[in-house]
PDB file of N, CA and C in Angstrom:
ATOM      1  N   MET A   1       0.823  -1.187   0.000  1.00 60.00           N
ATOM      2  CA  MET A   1       0.000   0.000   0.000  1.00 60.00           C
ATOM      3  C   MET A   1       0.869   1.253   0.000  1.00 60.00           C
ATOM      4  N   ARG A   2       1.941   1.222   0.822  1.00 64.00           N
ATOM      5  CA  ARG A   2       2.857   2.358   0.847  1.00 64.00           C
ATOM      6  C   ARG A   2       3.533   2.544  -0.507  1.00 64.00           C
ATOM      7  N   PHE A   3       3.812   1.416  -1.156  1.00 55.00           N
ATOM      8  CA  PHE A   3       4.442   1.478  -2.473  1.00 55.00           C
ATOM      9  C   PHE A   3       3.536   2.205  -3.471  1.00 55.00           C
ATOM     10  N   LYS A   4       2.239   1.874  -3.454  1.00 58.00           N
ATOM     11  CA  LYS A   4       1.290   2.522  -4.366  1.00 58.00           C
ATOM     12  C   LYS A   4       1.183   4.013  -4.076  1.00 58.00           C
ATOM     13  N   THR A   5       1.141   4.357  -2.803  1.00 60.00           N
ATOM     14  CA  THR A   5       1.059   5.767  -2.419  1.00 60.00           C
ATOM     15  C   THR A   5       2.305   6.512  -2.861  1.00 60.00           C
ATOM     16  N   GLY A   6       3.473   5.899  -2.656  1.00 58.00           N
ATOM     17  CA  GLY A   6       4.735   6.515  -3.071  1.00 58.00           C
ATOM     18  C   GLY A   6       4.804   6.675  -4.583  1.00 58.00           C
ATOM     19  N   LEU A   7       4.352   5.655  -5.293  1.00 53.00           N
ATOM     20  CA  LEU A   7       4.357   5.697  -6.755  1.00 53.00           C
ATOM     21  C   LEU A   7       3.418   6.786  -7.276  1.00 53.00           C
ATOM     22  N   LEU A   8       2.238   6.880  -6.712  1.00 56.00           N
ATOM     23  CA  LEU A   8       1.294   7.914  -7.119  1.00 56.00           C
ATOM     24  C   LEU A   8       1.830   9.304  -6.817  1.00 56.00           C
ATOM     25  N   SER A   9       2.493   9.463  -5.660  1.00 64.00           N
ATOM     26  CA  SER A   9       3.077  10.761  -5.311  1.00 64.00           C
ATOM     27  C   SER A   9       4.174  11.139  -6.292  1.00 64.00           C
ATOM     28  N   ALA A  10       5.004  10.170  -6.667  1.00 59.00           N
ATOM     29  CA  ALA A  10       6.077  10.434  -7.621  1.00 59.00           C
ATOM     30  C   ALA A  10       5.514  10.815  -8.993  1.00 59.00           C
ATOM     31  N   LEU A  11       4.503  10.097  -9.439  1.00 57.00           N
ATOM     32  CA  LEU A  11       3.876  10.410 -10.732  1.00 57.00           C
ATOM     33  C   LEU A  11       3.232  11.786 -10.713  1.00 57.00           C
ATOM     34  N   LEU A  12       2.582  12.120  -9.620  1.00 55.00           N
ATOM     35  CA  LEU A  12       1.959  13.431  -9.502  1.00 55.00           C
ATOM     36  C   LEU A  12       3.018  14.528  -9.532  1.00 55.00           C
ATOM     37  N   GLY A  13       4.124  14.311  -8.830  1.00 61.00           N
ATOM     38  CA  GLY A  13       5.214  15.283  -8.827  1.00 61.00           C
ATOM     39  C   GLY A  13       5.806  15.470 -10.210  1.00 61.00           C
ATOM     40  N   LEU A  14       6.014  14.368 -10.931  1.00 56.00           N
ATOM     41  CA  LEU A  14       6.551  14.454 -12.290  1.00 56.00           C
ATOM     42  C   LEU A  14       5.579  15.171 -13.226  1.00 56.00           C
ATOM     43  N   THR A  15       4.323  14.888 -13.069  1.00 59.00           N
ATOM     44  CA  THR A  15       3.303  15.531 -13.908  1.00 59.00           C
ATOM     45  C   THR A  15       3.286  17.034 -13.671  1.00 59.00           C
ATOM     46  N   LEU A  16       3.336  17.445 -12.405  1.00 54.00           N
ATOM     47  CA  LEU A  16       3.342  18.872 -12.098  1.00 54.00           C
ATOM     48  C   LEU A  16       4.607  19.543 -12.612  1.00 54.00           C
ATOM     49  N   ALA A  17       5.745  18.876 -12.465  1.00 57.00           N
ATOM     50  CA  ALA A  17       7.009  19.437 -12.948  1.00 57.00           C
ATOM     51  C   ALA A  17       7.004  19.563 -14.467  1.00 57.00           C
ATOM     52  N   ALA A  18       6.485  18.537 -15.150  1.00 54.00           N
ATOM     53  CA  ALA A  18       6.423  18.583 -16.610  1.00 54.00           C
ATOM     54  C   ALA A  18       5.473  19.686 -17.065  1.00 54.00           C
ATOM     55  N   GLY A  19       4.382  19.870 -16.366  1.00 56.00           N
ATOM     56  CA  GLY A  19       3.434  20.935 -16.719  1.00 56.00           C
ATOM     57  C   GLY A  19       4.050  22.305 -16.554  1.00 56.00           C
ATOM     58  N   ALA A  20       4.802  22.495 -15.468  1.00 55.00           N
ATOM     59  CA  ALA A  20       5.454  23.779 -15.242  1.00 55.00           C
ATOM     60  C   ALA A  20       6.519  24.035 -16.296  1.00 55.00           C
ATOM     61  N   ALA A  21       7.273  22.996 -16.668  1.00 54.00           N
ATOM     62  CA  ALA A  21       8.300  23.156 -17.699  1.00 54.00           C
ATOM     63  C   ALA A  21       7.661  23.469 -19.044  1.00 54.00           C
ATOM     64  N   TRP A  22       6.549  22.850 -19.334  1.00 53.00           N
ATOM     65  CA  TRP A  22       5.852  23.085 -20.609  1.00 53.00           C
ATOM     66  C   TRP A  22       5.302  24.510 -20.680  1.00 53.00           C
ATOM     67  N   ALA A  23       4.926  25.061 -19.552  1.00 55.00           N
ATOM     68  CA  ALA A  23       4.361  26.409 -19.521  1.00 55.00           C
ATOM     69  C   ALA A  23       5.430  27.478 -19.725  1.00 55.00           C
ATOM     70  N   GLU A  24       6.708  27.162 -19.577  1.00 52.00           N
ATOM     71  CA  GLU A  24       7.783  28.121 -19.809  1.00 52.00           C
ATOM     72  C   GLU A  24       7.834  28.496 -21.283  1.00 52.00           C
ATOM     73  N   PRO A  25       8.450  29.616 -21.614  1.00 54.00           N
ATOM     74  CA  PRO A  25       8.465  30.086 -23.000  1.00 54.00           C
ATOM     75  C   PRO A  25       9.424  29.319 -23.907  1.00 54.00           C
ATOM     76  N   HIS A  26       9.895  28.149 -23.512  1.00 52.00           N
ATOM     77  CA  HIS A  26      10.719  27.266 -24.340  1.00 52.00           C
ATOM     78  C   HIS A  26      11.947  27.958 -24.905  1.00 52.00           C
ATOM     79  N   GLY A  27      12.740  28.530 -24.028  1.00 50.00           N
ATOM     80  CA  GLY A  27      14.023  29.044 -24.447  1.00 50.00           C
ATOM     81  C   GLY A  27      14.000  30.443 -25.032  1.00 50.00           C
ATOM     82  N   ARG A  28      12.878  31.094 -25.095  1.00 50.00           N
ATOM     83  CA  ARG A  28      12.809  32.448 -25.625  1.00 50.00           C
ATOM     84  C   ARG A  28      12.158  33.332 -24.588  1.00 50.00           C
ATOM     85  N   GLY A  29      12.284  34.601 -24.748  1.00 48.00           N
ATOM     86  CA  GLY A  29      11.556  35.521 -23.896  1.00 48.00           C
ATOM     87  C   GLY A  29      12.408  36.054 -22.772  1.00 48.00           C
ATOM     88  N   ARG A  30      11.790  36.391 -21.679  1.00 51.00           N
ATOM     89  CA  ARG A  30      12.444  37.147 -20.609  1.00 51.00           C
ATOM     90  C   ARG A  30      13.564  36.378 -19.924  1.00 51.00           C
ATOM     91  N   HIS A  31      13.476  35.041 -19.826  1.00 50.00           N
ATOM     92  CA  HIS A  31      14.497  34.280 -19.127  1.00 50.00           C
ATOM     93  C   HIS A  31      15.804  34.223 -19.912  1.00 50.00           C
ATOM     94  N   GLN A  32      15.734  34.188 -21.204  1.00 53.00           N
ATOM     95  CA  GLN A  32      16.913  34.072 -22.042  1.00 53.00           C
ATOM     96  C   GLN A  32      17.361  35.415 -22.581  1.00 53.00           C
ATOM     97  N   GLY A  33      16.569  36.445 -22.375  1.00 53.00           N
ATOM     98  CA  GLY A  33      16.908  37.743 -22.914  1.00 53.00           C
ATOM     99  C   GLY A  33      16.686  37.825 -24.413  1.00 53.00           C
ATOM    100  N   GLY A  34      15.833  36.948 -24.939  1.00 56.00           N
ATOM    101  CA  GLY A  34      15.578  36.923 -26.384  1.00 56.00           C
ATOM    102  C   GLY A  34      14.909  38.185 -26.867  1.00 56.00           C
ATOM    103  N   GLY A  35      14.103  38.792 -26.032  1.00 58.00           N
ATOM    104  CA  GLY A  35      13.481  40.058 -26.353  1.00 58.00           C
ATOM    105  C   GLY A  35      12.473  40.009 -27.491  1.00 58.00           C
ATOM    106  N   GLN A  36      12.002  38.855 -27.865  1.00 64.00           N
ATOM    107  CA  GLN A  36      11.016  38.790 -28.940  1.00 64.00           C
ATOM    108  C   GLN A  36       9.673  39.277 -28.432  1.00 64.00           C
ATOM    109  N   GLN A  37       9.081  40.108 -29.225  1.00 65.00           N
ATOM    110  CA  GLN A  37       7.769  40.648 -28.871  1.00 65.00           C
ATOM    111  C   GLN A  37       6.688  39.677 -29.329  1.00 65.00           C
ATOM    112  N   PRO A  38       5.608  39.580 -28.583  1.00 65.00           N
ATOM    113  CA  PRO A  38       4.513  38.717 -29.036  1.00 65.00           C
ATOM    114  C   PRO A  38       3.920  39.250 -30.336  1.00 65.00           C
ATOM    115  N   VAL A  39       3.499  38.343 -31.165  1.00 64.00           N
ATOM    116  CA  VAL A  39       2.906  38.706 -32.448  1.00 64.00           C
ATOM    117  C   VAL A  39       1.426  38.972 -32.238  1.00 64.00           C
ATOM    118  N   ALA A  40       0.955  40.112 -32.731  1.00 61.00           N
ATOM    119  CA  ALA A  40      -0.463  40.435 -32.627  1.00 61.00           C
ATOM    120  C   ALA A  40      -1.218  39.642 -33.678  1.00 61.00           C
ATOM    121  N   VAL A  41      -2.205  38.922 -33.245  1.00 61.00           N
ATOM    122  CA  VAL A  41      -3.019  38.129 -34.157  1.00 61.00           C
ATOM    123  C   VAL A  41      -4.373  38.795 -34.264  1.00 61.00           C
ATOM    124  N   GLU A  42      -4.754  39.088 -35.474  1.00 56.00           N
ATOM    125  CA  GLU A  42      -6.038  39.749 -35.715  1.00 56.00           C
ATOM    126  C   GLU A  42      -7.151  38.722 -35.648  1.00 56.00           C
ATOM    127  N   PRO A  43      -8.213  38.985 -34.902  1.00 58.00           N
ATOM    128  CA  PRO A  43      -9.310  38.028 -34.832  1.00 58.00           C
ATOM    129  C   PRO A  43      -9.966  37.842 -36.194  1.00 58.00           C
ATOM    130  N   ASN A  44     -10.475  36.643 -36.431  1.00 55.00           N
ATOM    131  CA  ASN A  44     -11.065  36.285 -37.716  1.00 55.00           C
ATOM    132  C   ASN A  44     -12.229  37.194 -38.097  1.00 55.00           C
ATOM    133  N   TRP A  45     -13.015  37.619 -37.118  1.00 57.00           N
ATOM    134  CA  TRP A  45     -14.213  38.397 -37.424  1.00 57.00           C
ATOM    135  C   TRP A  45     -13.898  39.786 -37.937  1.00 57.00           C
ATOM    136  N   SER A  46     -12.658  40.254 -37.797  1.00 56.00           N
ATOM    137  CA  SER A  46     -12.356  41.600 -38.245  1.00 56.00           C
ATOM    138  C   SER A  46     -11.525  41.639 -39.524  1.00 56.00           C
ATOM    139  N   SER A  47     -11.207  40.485 -40.095  1.00 58.00           N
ATOM    140  CA  SER A  47     -10.401  40.491 -41.311  1.00 58.00           C
ATOM    141  C   SER A  47     -11.287  40.813 -42.515  1.00 58.00           C
ATOM    142  N   PRO A  48     -10.717  41.450 -43.525  1.00 63.00           N
ATOM    143  CA  PRO A  48     -11.509  41.786 -44.717  1.00 63.00           C
ATOM    144  C   PRO A  48     -12.110  40.553 -45.377  1.00 63.00           C
ATOM    145  N   ARG A  49     -11.364  39.460 -45.408  1.00 66.00           N
ATOM    146  CA  ARG A  49     -11.885  38.240 -46.031  1.00 66.00           C
ATOM    147  C   ARG A  49     -13.121  37.743 -45.292  1.00 66.00           C
ATOM    148  N   ALA A  50     -13.083  37.785 -43.956  1.00 62.00           N
ATOM    149  CA  ALA A  50     -14.229  37.343 -43.160  1.00 62.00           C
ATOM    150  C   ALA A  50     -15.429  38.250 -43.389  1.00 62.00           C
ATOM    151  N   GLU A  51     -15.176  39.557 -43.534  1.00 63.00           N
ATOM    152  CA  GLU A  51     -16.281  40.488 -43.795  1.00 63.00           C
ATOM    153  C   GLU A  51     -16.944  40.190 -45.128  1.00 63.00           C
ATOM    154  N   VAL A  52     -16.157  39.891 -46.149  1.00 61.00           N
ATOM    155  CA  VAL A  52     -16.715  39.554 -47.460  1.00 61.00           C
ATOM    156  C   VAL A  52     -17.506  38.258 -47.370  1.00 61.00           C
ATOM    157  N   ARG A  53     -16.951  37.256 -46.655  1.00 62.00           N
ATOM    158  CA  ARG A  53     -17.642  35.981 -46.511  1.00 62.00           C
ATOM    159  C   ARG A  53     -18.967  36.167 -45.777  1.00 62.00           C
ATOM    160  N   ASP A  54     -18.978  36.987 -44.713  1.00 60.00           N
ATOM    161  CA  ASP A  54     -20.209  37.229 -43.970  1.00 60.00           C
ATOM    162  C   ASP A  54     -21.230  37.959 -44.832  1.00 60.00           C
ATOM    163  N   ARG A  55     -20.770  38.925 -45.640  1.00 63.00           N
ATOM    164  CA  ARG A  55     -21.681  39.650 -46.521  1.00 63.00           C
ATOM    165  C   ARG A  55     -22.298  38.699 -47.550  1.00 63.00           C
ATOM    166  N   ASP A  56     -21.483  37.781 -48.093  1.00 61.00           N
ATOM    167  CA  ASP A  56     -21.996  36.820 -49.060  1.00 61.00           C
ATOM    168  C   ASP A  56     -23.021  35.898 -48.416  1.00 61.00           C
ATOM    169  N   ARG A  57     -22.761  35.484 -47.170  1.00 59.00           N
ATOM    170  CA  ARG A  57     -23.733  34.626 -46.477  1.00 59.00           C
ATOM    171  C   ARG A  57     -25.053  35.351 -46.268  1.00 59.00           C
ATOM    172  N   GLN A  58     -24.983  36.636 -45.919  1.00 59.00           N
ATOM    173  CA  GLN A  58     -26.216  37.397 -45.711  1.00 59.00           C
ATOM    174  C   GLN A  58     -26.976  37.538 -47.019  1.00 59.00           C
ATOM    175  N   GLN A  59     -26.249  37.727 -48.123  1.00 63.00           N
ATOM    176  CA  GLN A  59     -26.910  37.864 -49.411  1.00 63.00           C
ATOM    177  C   GLN A  59     -27.534  36.541 -49.843  1.00 63.00           C
ATOM    178  N   GLU A  60     -26.968  35.421 -49.423  1.00 76.00           N
ATOM    179  CA  GLU A  60     -27.467  34.112 -49.806  1.00 76.00           C
ATOM    180  C   GLU A  60     -28.435  33.537 -48.775  1.00 76.00           C
ATOM    181  N   ARG A  61     -28.904  34.346 -47.842  1.00 90.00           N
ATOM    182  CA  ARG A  61     -29.824  33.862 -46.811  1.00 90.00           C
ATOM    183  C   ARG A  61     -31.104  33.364 -47.464  1.00 90.00           C
ATOM    184  N   ILE A  62     -31.477  32.158 -47.138  1.00 93.00           N
ATOM    185  CA  ILE A  62     -32.696  31.569 -47.697  1.00 93.00           C
ATOM    186  C   ILE A  62     -33.885  32.059 -46.891  1.00 93.00           C
ATOM    187  N   LEU A  63     -34.879  32.538 -47.600  1.00 95.00           N
ATOM    188  CA  LEU A  63     -36.101  33.012 -46.956  1.00 95.00           C
ATOM    189  C   LEU A  63     -36.851  31.842 -46.346  1.00 95.00           C
ATOM    190  N   SER A  64     -37.583  32.123 -45.293  1.00 96.00           N
ATOM    191  CA  SER A  64     -38.389  31.066 -44.678  1.00 96.00           C
ATOM    192  C   SER A  64     -39.658  30.853 -45.498  1.00 96.00           C
ATOM    193  N   VAL A  65     -40.290  29.719 -45.274  1.00 96.00           N
ATOM    194  CA  VAL A  65     -41.551  29.426 -45.964  1.00 96.00           C
ATOM    195  C   VAL A  65     -42.585  30.489 -45.617  1.00 96.00           C
ATOM    196  N   ARG A  66     -42.590  30.934 -44.372  1.00 96.00           N
ATOM    197  CA  ARG A  66     -43.537  31.964 -43.952  1.00 96.00           C
ATOM    198  C   ARG A  66     -43.340  33.257 -44.753  1.00 96.00           C
ATOM    199  N   GLU A  67     -42.060  33.681 -44.908  1.00 96.00           N
ATOM    200  CA  GLU A  67     -41.778  34.899 -45.672  1.00 96.00           C
ATOM    201  C   GLU A  67     -42.230  34.761 -47.121  1.00 96.00           C
ATOM    202  N   VAL A  68     -41.955  33.609 -47.699  1.00 97.00           N
ATOM    203  CA  VAL A  68     -42.331  33.371 -49.096  1.00 97.00           C
ATOM    204  C   VAL A  68     -43.847  33.350 -49.231  1.00 97.00           C
ATOM    205  N   ALA A  69     -44.527  32.671 -48.327  1.00 97.00           N
ATOM    206  CA  ALA A  69     -45.993  32.597 -48.397  1.00 97.00           C
ATOM    207  C   ALA A  69     -46.623  33.982 -48.241  1.00 97.00           C
ATOM    208  N   GLU A  70     -46.055  34.826 -47.380  1.00 97.00           N
ATOM    209  CA  GLU A  70     -46.587  36.183 -47.232  1.00 97.00           C
ATOM    210  C   GLU A  70     -46.438  36.982 -48.516  1.00 97.00           C
ATOM    211  N   ARG A  71     -45.303  36.817 -49.193  1.00 96.00           N
ATOM    212  CA  ARG A  71     -45.097  37.523 -50.462  1.00 96.00           C
ATOM    213  C   ARG A  71     -46.114  37.091 -51.516  1.00 96.00           C
ATOM    214  N   VAL A  72     -46.336  35.776 -51.614  1.00 97.00           N
ATOM    215  CA  VAL A  72     -47.299  35.271 -52.600  1.00 97.00           C
ATOM    216  C   VAL A  72     -48.715  35.712 -52.227  1.00 97.00           C
ATOM    217  N   ARG A  73     -49.058  35.661 -50.947  1.00 97.00           N
ATOM    218  CA  ARG A  73     -50.390  36.084 -50.490  1.00 97.00           C
ATOM    219  C   ARG A  73     -50.620  37.567 -50.783  1.00 97.00           C
ATOM    220  N   ASP A  74     -49.582  38.397 -50.548  1.00 97.00           N
ATOM    221  CA  ASP A  74     -49.712  39.825 -50.834  1.00 97.00           C
ATOM    222  C   ASP A  74     -49.941  40.079 -52.323  1.00 97.00           C
ATOM    223  N   ARG A  75     -49.354  39.256 -53.156  1.00 96.00           N
ATOM    224  CA  ARG A  75     -49.467  39.473 -54.607  1.00 96.00           C
ATOM    225  C   ARG A  75     -50.745  38.889 -55.198  1.00 96.00           C
ATOM    226  N   PHE A  76     -51.140  37.678 -54.752  1.00 96.00           N
ATOM    227  CA  PHE A  76     -52.258  36.985 -55.389  1.00 96.00           C
ATOM    228  C   PHE A  76     -53.468  36.770 -54.488  1.00 96.00           C
ATOM    229  N   GLY A  77     -53.303  36.884 -53.178  1.00 97.00           N
ATOM    230  CA  GLY A  77     -54.368  36.478 -52.272  1.00 97.00           C
ATOM    231  C   GLY A  77     -54.337  34.953 -52.159  1.00 97.00           C
ATOM    232  N   GLY A  78     -55.253  34.386 -51.428  1.00 97.00           N
ATOM    233  CA  GLY A  78     -55.336  32.937 -51.316  1.00 97.00           C
ATOM    234  C   GLY A  78     -54.546  32.404 -50.136  1.00 97.00           C
ATOM    235  N   GLU A  79     -54.231  31.068 -50.209  1.00 97.00           N
ATOM    236  CA  GLU A  79     -53.559  30.427 -49.078  1.00 97.00           C
ATOM    237  C   GLU A  79     -52.629  29.316 -49.540  1.00 97.00           C
ATOM    238  N   LEU A  80     -51.660  29.055 -48.694  1.00 97.00           N
ATOM    239  CA  LEU A  80     -50.674  28.011 -48.945  1.00 97.00           C
ATOM    240  C   LEU A  80     -51.261  26.648 -48.595  1.00 97.00           C
ATOM    241  N   ILE A  81     -51.122  25.700 -49.507  1.00 97.00           N
ATOM    242  CA  ILE A  81     -51.533  24.323 -49.231  1.00 97.00           C
ATOM    243  C   ILE A  81     -50.333  23.503 -48.769  1.00 97.00           C
ATOM    244  N   SER A  82     -49.229  23.574 -49.538  1.00 97.00           N
ATOM    245  CA  SER A  82     -48.007  22.859 -49.168  1.00 97.00           C
ATOM    246  C   SER A  82     -46.800  23.562 -49.781  1.00 97.00           C
ATOM    247  N   ALA A  83     -45.627  23.240 -49.250  1.00 97.00           N
ATOM    248  CA  ALA A  83     -44.398  23.848 -49.750  1.00 97.00           C
ATOM    249  C   ALA A  83     -43.249  22.866 -49.621  1.00 97.00           C
ATOM    250  N   SER A  84     -42.323  22.941 -50.582  1.00 97.00           N
ATOM    251  CA  SER A  84     -41.093  22.156 -50.493  1.00 97.00           C
ATOM    252  C   SER A  84     -39.957  22.994 -51.061  1.00 97.00           C
ATOM    253  N   LEU A  85     -38.763  22.786 -50.523  1.00 95.00           N
ATOM    254  CA  LEU A  85     -37.581  23.505 -50.975  1.00 95.00           C
ATOM    255  C   LEU A  85     -36.780  22.568 -51.864  1.00 95.00           C
ATOM    256  N   GLN A  86     -36.523  23.010 -53.093  1.00 94.00           N
ATOM    257  CA  GLN A  86     -35.748  22.223 -54.052  1.00 94.00           C
ATOM    258  C   GLN A  86     -34.560  23.066 -54.493  1.00 94.00           C
ATOM    259  N   GLY A  87     -33.431  22.873 -53.824  1.00 92.00           N
ATOM    260  CA  GLY A  87     -32.255  23.692 -54.099  1.00 92.00           C
ATOM    261  C   GLY A  87     -32.485  25.106 -53.614  1.00 92.00           C
ATOM    262  N   ARG A  88     -32.475  26.075 -54.551  1.00 93.00           N
ATOM    263  CA  ARG A  88     -32.732  27.475 -54.199  1.00 93.00           C
ATOM    264  C   ARG A  88     -34.149  27.898 -54.545  1.00 93.00           C
ATOM    265  N   THR A  89     -35.028  26.954 -54.796  1.00 96.00           N
ATOM    266  CA  THR A  89     -36.389  27.279 -55.240  1.00 96.00           C
ATOM    267  C   THR A  89     -37.417  26.591 -54.353  1.00 96.00           C
ATOM    268  N   TYR A  90     -38.398  27.393 -53.907  1.00 97.00           N
ATOM    269  CA  TYR A  90     -39.547  26.820 -53.210  1.00 97.00           C
ATOM    270  C   TYR A  90     -40.595  26.452 -54.243  1.00 97.00           C
ATOM    271  N   LEU A  91     -41.186  25.286 -54.082  1.00 97.00           N
ATOM    272  CA  LEU A  91     -42.339  24.900 -54.885  1.00 97.00           C
ATOM    273  C   LEU A  91     -43.537  24.945 -53.952  1.00 97.00           C
ATOM    274  N   LEU A  92     -44.451  25.887 -54.235  1.00 97.00           N
ATOM    275  CA  LEU A  92     -45.628  26.077 -53.395  1.00 97.00           C
ATOM    276  C   LEU A  92     -46.867  25.569 -54.117  1.00 97.00           C
ATOM    277  N   ARG A  93     -47.672  24.824 -53.434  1.00 98.00           N
ATOM    278  CA  ARG A  93     -49.003  24.487 -53.932  1.00 98.00           C
ATOM    279  C   ARG A  93     -49.915  25.528 -53.320  1.00 98.00           C
ATOM    280  N   TRP A  94     -50.582  26.347 -54.190  1.00 97.00           N
ATOM    281  CA  TRP A  94     -51.307  27.525 -53.732  1.00 97.00           C
ATOM    282  C   TRP A  94     -52.767  27.471 -54.142  1.00 97.00           C
ATOM    283  N   ARG A  95     -53.652  27.794 -53.201  1.00 98.00           N
ATOM    284  CA  ARG A  95     -55.090  27.893 -53.498  1.00 98.00           C
ATOM    285  C   ARG A  95     -55.430  29.375 -53.615  1.00 98.00           C
ATOM    286  N   PHE A  96     -55.870  29.769 -54.803  1.00 97.00           N
ATOM    287  CA  PHE A  96     -56.223  31.159 -55.068  1.00 97.00           C
ATOM    288  C   PHE A  96     -57.612  31.461 -54.505  1.00 97.00           C
ATOM    289  N   PRO A  97     -57.968  32.749 -54.391  1.00 97.00           N
ATOM    290  CA  PRO A  97     -59.276  33.110 -53.831  1.00 97.00           C
ATOM    291  C   PRO A  97     -60.465  32.510 -54.595  1.00 97.00           C
ATOM    292  N   ASN A  98     -60.293  32.224 -55.892  1.00 96.00           N
ATOM    293  CA  ASN A  98     -61.384  31.634 -56.680  1.00 96.00           C
ATOM    294  C   ASN A  98     -61.382  30.106 -56.587  1.00 96.00           C
ATOM    295  N   GLU A  99     -60.638  29.536 -55.619  1.00 96.00           N
ATOM    296  CA  GLU A  99     -60.541  28.103 -55.330  1.00 96.00           C
ATOM    297  C   GLU A  99     -59.685  27.321 -56.337  1.00 96.00           C
ATOM    298  N   ARG A 100     -59.093  27.992 -57.327  1.00 97.00           N
ATOM    299  CA  ARG A 100     -58.192  27.328 -58.259  1.00 97.00           C
ATOM    300  C   ARG A 100     -56.894  26.992 -57.523  1.00 97.00           C
ATOM    301  N   VAL A 101     -56.340  25.806 -57.767  1.00 97.00           N
ATOM    302  CA  VAL A 101     -55.087  25.374 -57.152  1.00 97.00           C
ATOM    303  C   VAL A 101     -54.022  25.345 -58.229  1.00 97.00           C
ATOM    304  N   GLU A 102     -52.851  25.908 -57.885  1.00 97.00           N
ATOM    305  CA  GLU A 102     -51.771  26.010 -58.860  1.00 97.00           C
ATOM    306  C   GLU A 102     -50.437  25.896 -58.130  1.00 97.00           C
ATOM    307  N   ASP A 103     -49.426  25.376 -58.847  1.00 97.00           N
ATOM    308  CA  ASP A 103     -48.073  25.337 -58.302  1.00 97.00           C
ATOM    309  C   ASP A 103     -47.343  26.620 -58.673  1.00 97.00           C
ATOM    310  N   ILE A 104     -46.680  27.191 -57.699  1.00 97.00           N
ATOM    311  CA  ILE A 104     -45.934  28.436 -57.900  1.00 97.00           C
ATOM    312  C   ILE A 104     -44.504  28.203 -57.443  1.00 97.00           C
ATOM    313  N   ARG A 105     -43.544  28.660 -58.239  1.00 97.00           N
ATOM    314  CA  ARG A 105     -42.127  28.574 -57.872  1.00 97.00           C
ATOM    315  C   ARG A 105     -41.661  29.940 -57.385  1.00 97.00           C
ATOM    316  N   VAL A 106     -40.891  29.924 -56.275  1.00 97.00           N
ATOM    317  CA  VAL A 106     -40.380  31.159 -55.699  1.00 97.00           C
ATOM    318  C   VAL A 106     -38.889  30.967 -55.418  1.00 97.00           C
ATOM    319  N   ASP A 107     -38.058  31.911 -55.884  1.00 96.00           N
ATOM    320  CA  ASP A 107     -36.634  31.865 -55.591  1.00 96.00           C
ATOM    321  C   ASP A 107     -36.454  32.029 -54.083  1.00 96.00           C
ATOM    322  N   ALA A 108     -35.754  31.093 -53.459  1.00 95.00           N
ATOM    323  CA  ALA A 108     -35.637  31.063 -52.000  1.00 95.00           C
ATOM    324  C   ALA A 108     -34.733  32.161 -51.457  1.00 95.00           C
ATOM    325  N   VAL A 109     -33.901  32.775 -52.307  1.00 94.00           N
ATOM    326  CA  VAL A 109     -33.002  33.821 -51.847  1.00 94.00           C
ATOM    327  C   VAL A 109     -33.569  35.197 -52.163  1.00 94.00           C
ATOM    328  N   SER A 110     -33.981  35.406 -53.415  1.00 93.00           N
ATOM    329  CA  SER A 110     -34.456  36.745 -53.819  1.00 93.00           C
ATOM    330  C   SER A 110     -35.944  36.936 -53.545  1.00 93.00           C
ATOM    331  N   GLY A 111     -36.707  35.846 -53.484  1.00 94.00           N
ATOM    332  CA  GLY A 111     -38.150  35.962 -53.289  1.00 94.00           C
ATOM    333  C   GLY A 111     -38.909  36.196 -54.589  1.00 94.00           C
ATOM    334  N   ALA A 112     -38.212  36.130 -55.723  1.00 96.00           N
ATOM    335  CA  ALA A 112     -38.872  36.318 -57.032  1.00 96.00           C
ATOM    336  C   ALA A 112     -39.889  35.188 -57.246  1.00 96.00           C
ATOM    337  N   ILE A 113     -41.078  35.583 -57.732  1.00 96.00           N
ATOM    338  CA  ILE A 113     -42.179  34.634 -57.900  1.00 96.00           C
ATOM    339  C   ILE A 113     -42.294  34.271 -59.384  1.00 96.00           C
ATOM    340  N   TYR A 114     -42.340  32.937 -59.654  1.00 92.00           N
ATOM    341  CA  TYR A 114     -42.493  32.422 -61.026  1.00 92.00           C
ATOM    342  C   TYR A 114     -43.736  31.551 -61.052  1.00 92.00           C
ATOM    343  N   ARG A 115     -44.586  31.768 -62.046  1.00 84.00           N
ATOM    344  CA  ARG A 115     -45.803  30.957 -62.169  1.00 84.00           C
ATOM    345  C   ARG A 115     -45.681  30.008 -63.315  1.00 84.00           C
TER     346      ARG A 115
END
């Protein structure tokens, strides 16, 4: 039992010592007089490339079925029967106010309505 306790204590001591050694600046910096300054790293969210990517994502935002149905309702009246998304196009089954049923295609990004 004492052997196990001694072994565990030794392993714990080695682990702590190795952790402290790993946390040192590995031969550079204030202890060695290297004088290297830390490099400033710009966060990803502020880089021009990230801004362009975010703008493209916003432009490619897919409209919800609710948004698309409101646009069609505002233009034609009537009600949505069913909807499915096929790539960038919604296929809506639409009941017009005169009870006629028709399929309508709507661009999921721009909201353009095609009959």
